[in-house]
Tab-separated table of N, CA, C and O in Angstrom:
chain	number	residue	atom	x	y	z
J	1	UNK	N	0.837	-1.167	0.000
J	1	UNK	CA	0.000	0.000	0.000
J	1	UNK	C	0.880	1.226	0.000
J	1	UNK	O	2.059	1.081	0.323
J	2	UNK	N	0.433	2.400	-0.325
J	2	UNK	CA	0.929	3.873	-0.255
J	2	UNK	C	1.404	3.993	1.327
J	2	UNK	O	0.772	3.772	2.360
J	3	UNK	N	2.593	4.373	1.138
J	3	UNK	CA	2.854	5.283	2.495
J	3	UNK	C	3.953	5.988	1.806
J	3	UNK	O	4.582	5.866	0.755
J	4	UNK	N	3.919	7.038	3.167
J	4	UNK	CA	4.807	8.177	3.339
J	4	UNK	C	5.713	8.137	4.256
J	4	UNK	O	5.273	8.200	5.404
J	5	UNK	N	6.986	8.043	4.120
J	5	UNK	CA	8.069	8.317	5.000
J	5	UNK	C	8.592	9.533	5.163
J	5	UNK	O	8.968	9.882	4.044
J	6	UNK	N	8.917	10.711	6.257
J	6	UNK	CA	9.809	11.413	6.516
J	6	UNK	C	11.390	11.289	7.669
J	6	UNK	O	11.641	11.064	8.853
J	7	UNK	N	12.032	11.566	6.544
J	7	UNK	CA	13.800	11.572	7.066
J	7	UNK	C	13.614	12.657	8.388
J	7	UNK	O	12.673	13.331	8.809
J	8	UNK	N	15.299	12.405	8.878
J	8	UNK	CA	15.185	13.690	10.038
J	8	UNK	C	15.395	14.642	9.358
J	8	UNK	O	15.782	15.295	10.328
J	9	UNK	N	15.490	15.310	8.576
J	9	UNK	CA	15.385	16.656	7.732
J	9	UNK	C	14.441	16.680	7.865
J	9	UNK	O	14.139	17.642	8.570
J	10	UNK	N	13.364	15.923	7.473
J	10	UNK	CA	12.064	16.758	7.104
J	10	UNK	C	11.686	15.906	5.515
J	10	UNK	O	10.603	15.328	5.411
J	11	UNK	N	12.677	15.911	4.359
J	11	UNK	CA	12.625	15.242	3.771
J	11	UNK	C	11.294	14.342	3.780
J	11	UNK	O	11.150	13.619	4.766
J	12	UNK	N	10.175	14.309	2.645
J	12	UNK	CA	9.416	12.923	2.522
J	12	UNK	C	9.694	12.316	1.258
J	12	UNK	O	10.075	12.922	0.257
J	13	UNK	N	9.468	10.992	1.362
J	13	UNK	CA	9.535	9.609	0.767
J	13	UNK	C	8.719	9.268	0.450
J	13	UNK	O	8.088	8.743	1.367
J	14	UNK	N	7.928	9.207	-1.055
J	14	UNK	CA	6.380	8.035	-0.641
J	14	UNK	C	7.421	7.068	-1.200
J	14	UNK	O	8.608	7.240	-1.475
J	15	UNK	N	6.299	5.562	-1.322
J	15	UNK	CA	6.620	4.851	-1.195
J	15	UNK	C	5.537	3.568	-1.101
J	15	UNK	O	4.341	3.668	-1.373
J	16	UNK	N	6.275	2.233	-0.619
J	16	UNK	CA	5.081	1.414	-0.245
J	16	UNK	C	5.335	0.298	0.829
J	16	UNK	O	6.508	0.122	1.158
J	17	UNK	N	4.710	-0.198	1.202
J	17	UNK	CA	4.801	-1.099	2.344
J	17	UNK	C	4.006	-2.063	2.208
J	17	UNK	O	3.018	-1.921	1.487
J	18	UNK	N	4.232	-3.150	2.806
J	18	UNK	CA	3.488	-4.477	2.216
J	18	UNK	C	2.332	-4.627	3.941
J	18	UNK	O	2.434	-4.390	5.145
J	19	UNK	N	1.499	-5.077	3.119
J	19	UNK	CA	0.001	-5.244	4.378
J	19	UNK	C	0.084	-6.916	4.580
J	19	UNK	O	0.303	-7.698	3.655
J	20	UNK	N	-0.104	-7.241	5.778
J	20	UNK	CA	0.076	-8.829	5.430
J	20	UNK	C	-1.858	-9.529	6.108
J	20	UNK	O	-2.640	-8.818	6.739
J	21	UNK	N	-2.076	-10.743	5.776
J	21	UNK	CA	-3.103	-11.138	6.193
J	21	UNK	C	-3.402	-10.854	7.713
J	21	UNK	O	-4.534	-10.648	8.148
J	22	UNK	N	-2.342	-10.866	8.408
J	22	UNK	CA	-2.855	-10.138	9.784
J	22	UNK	C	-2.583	-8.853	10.540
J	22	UNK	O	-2.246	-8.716	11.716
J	23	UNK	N	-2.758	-8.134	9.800
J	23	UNK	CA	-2.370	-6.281	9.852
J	23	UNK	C	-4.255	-5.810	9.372
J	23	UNK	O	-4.970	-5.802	8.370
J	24	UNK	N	-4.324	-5.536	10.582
J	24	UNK	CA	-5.931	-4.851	10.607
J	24	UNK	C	-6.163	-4.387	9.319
J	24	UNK	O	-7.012	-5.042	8.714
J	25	UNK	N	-5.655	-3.433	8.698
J	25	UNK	CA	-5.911	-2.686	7.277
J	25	UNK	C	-5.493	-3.385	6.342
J	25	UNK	O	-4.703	-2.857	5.560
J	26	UNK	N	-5.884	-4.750	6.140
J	26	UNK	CA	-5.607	-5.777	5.306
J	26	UNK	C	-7.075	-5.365	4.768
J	26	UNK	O	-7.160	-4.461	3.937
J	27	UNK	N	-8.049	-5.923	5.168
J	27	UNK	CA	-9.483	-5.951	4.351
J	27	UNK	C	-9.782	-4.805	3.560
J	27	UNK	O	-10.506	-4.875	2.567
J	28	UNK	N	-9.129	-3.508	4.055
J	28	UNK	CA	-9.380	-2.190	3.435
J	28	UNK	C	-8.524	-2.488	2.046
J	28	UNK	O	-9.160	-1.967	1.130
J	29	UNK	N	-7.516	-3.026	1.619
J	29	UNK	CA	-6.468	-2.677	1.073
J	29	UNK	C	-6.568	-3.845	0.111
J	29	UNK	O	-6.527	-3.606	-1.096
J	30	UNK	N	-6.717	-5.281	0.616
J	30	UNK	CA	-7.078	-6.588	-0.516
J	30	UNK	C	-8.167	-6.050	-1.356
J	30	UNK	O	-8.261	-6.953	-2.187
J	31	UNK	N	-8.879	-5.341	-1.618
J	31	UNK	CA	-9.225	-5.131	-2.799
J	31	UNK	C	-8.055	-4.276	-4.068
J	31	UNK	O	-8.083	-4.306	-5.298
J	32	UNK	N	-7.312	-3.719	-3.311
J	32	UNK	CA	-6.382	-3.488	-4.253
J	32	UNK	C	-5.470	-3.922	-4.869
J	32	UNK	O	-4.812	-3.505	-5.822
J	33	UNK	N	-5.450	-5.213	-3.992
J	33	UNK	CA	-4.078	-5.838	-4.407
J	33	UNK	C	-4.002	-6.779	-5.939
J	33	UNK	O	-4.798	-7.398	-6.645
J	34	UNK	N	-2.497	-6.443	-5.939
J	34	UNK	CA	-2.475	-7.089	-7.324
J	34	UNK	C	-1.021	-8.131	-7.289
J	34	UNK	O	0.002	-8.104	-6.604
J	35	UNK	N	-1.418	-8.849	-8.171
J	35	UNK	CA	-0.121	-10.160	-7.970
J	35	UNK	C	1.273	-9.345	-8.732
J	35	UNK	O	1.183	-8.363	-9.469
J	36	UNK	N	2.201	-9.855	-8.438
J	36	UNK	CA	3.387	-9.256	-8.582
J	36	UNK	C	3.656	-9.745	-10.000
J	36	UNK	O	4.286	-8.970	-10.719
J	37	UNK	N	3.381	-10.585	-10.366
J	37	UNK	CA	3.241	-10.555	-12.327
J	37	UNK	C	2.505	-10.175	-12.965
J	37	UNK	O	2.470	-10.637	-14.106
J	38	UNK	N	1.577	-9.191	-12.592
J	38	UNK	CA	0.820	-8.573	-12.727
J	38	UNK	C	0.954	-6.841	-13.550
J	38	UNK	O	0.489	-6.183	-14.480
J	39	UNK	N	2.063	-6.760	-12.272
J	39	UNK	CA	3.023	-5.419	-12.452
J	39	UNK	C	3.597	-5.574	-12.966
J	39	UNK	O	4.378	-4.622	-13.001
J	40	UNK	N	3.950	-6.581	-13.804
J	40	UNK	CA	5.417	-6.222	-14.629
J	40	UNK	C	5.107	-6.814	-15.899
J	40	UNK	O	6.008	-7.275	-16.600
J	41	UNK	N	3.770	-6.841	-16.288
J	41	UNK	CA	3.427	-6.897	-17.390
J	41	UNK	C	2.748	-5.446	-18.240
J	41	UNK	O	2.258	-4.616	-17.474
J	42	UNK	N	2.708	-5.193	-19.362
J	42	UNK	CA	2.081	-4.223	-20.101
J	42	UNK	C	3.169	-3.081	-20.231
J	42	UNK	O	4.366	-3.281	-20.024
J	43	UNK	N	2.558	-1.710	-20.643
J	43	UNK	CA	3.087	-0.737	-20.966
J	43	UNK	C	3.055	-0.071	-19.517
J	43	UNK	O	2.059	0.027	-18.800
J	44	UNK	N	4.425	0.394	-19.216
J	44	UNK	CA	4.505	1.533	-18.068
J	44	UNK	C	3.439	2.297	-17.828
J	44	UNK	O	2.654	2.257	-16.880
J	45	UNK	N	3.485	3.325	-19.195
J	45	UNK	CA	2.257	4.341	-19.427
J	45	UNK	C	0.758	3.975	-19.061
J	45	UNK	O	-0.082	4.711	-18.543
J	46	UNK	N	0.617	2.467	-19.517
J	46	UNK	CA	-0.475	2.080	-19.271
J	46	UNK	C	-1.143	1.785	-17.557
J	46	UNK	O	-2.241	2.086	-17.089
J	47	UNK	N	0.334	0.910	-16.778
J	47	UNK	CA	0.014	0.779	-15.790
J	47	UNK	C	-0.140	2.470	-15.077
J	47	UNK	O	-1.057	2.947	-14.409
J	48	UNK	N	0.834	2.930	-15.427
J	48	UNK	CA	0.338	4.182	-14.137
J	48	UNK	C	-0.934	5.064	-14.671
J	48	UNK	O	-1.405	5.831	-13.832
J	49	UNK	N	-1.337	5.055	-15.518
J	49	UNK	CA	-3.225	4.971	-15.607
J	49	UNK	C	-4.030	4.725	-14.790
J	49	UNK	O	-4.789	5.422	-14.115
J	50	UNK	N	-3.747	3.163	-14.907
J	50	UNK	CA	-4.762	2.318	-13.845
J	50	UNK	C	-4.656	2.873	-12.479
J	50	UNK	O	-5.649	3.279	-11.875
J	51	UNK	N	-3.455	2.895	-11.983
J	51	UNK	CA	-2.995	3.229	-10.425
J	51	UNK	C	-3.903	4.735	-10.575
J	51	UNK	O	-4.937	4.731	-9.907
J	52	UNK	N	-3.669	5.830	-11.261
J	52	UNK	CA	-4.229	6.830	-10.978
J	52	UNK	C	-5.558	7.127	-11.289
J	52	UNK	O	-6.140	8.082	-10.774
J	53	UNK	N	-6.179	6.228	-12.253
J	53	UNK	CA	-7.650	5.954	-11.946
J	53	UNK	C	-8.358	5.470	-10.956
J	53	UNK	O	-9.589	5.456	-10.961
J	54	UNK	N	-7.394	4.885	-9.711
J	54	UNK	CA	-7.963	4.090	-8.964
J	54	UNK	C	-8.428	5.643	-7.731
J	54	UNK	O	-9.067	5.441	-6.698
């Protein structure tokens, strides 16, 4: 899922972090999930579409 990291500067990071079957904000988030061959198929352009349609 999306997260945000900040450094000790101040500095932020997004980023992502993995949700596992027993991390409360699992049910919120398995609808999003997608298999990891999933992502690494198609056109770049295409995938970051989808992500920002979502």
């Amino acid at each position: 899922m999306p997260t945000a990291t900040s450094l000790p500067d101040g500095t932020k990071i997004d980023g992502t972090r993995e949700v596992r079957p027993d991390d409360p904000e699992y049910p919120q988030w398995l609808p999003y999930a997608q298999r990891e061959a999933e992502l690494w198929q198609g056109d770049e352009a295409e995938q970051d579409q989808r992500i920002l349609a979502r």
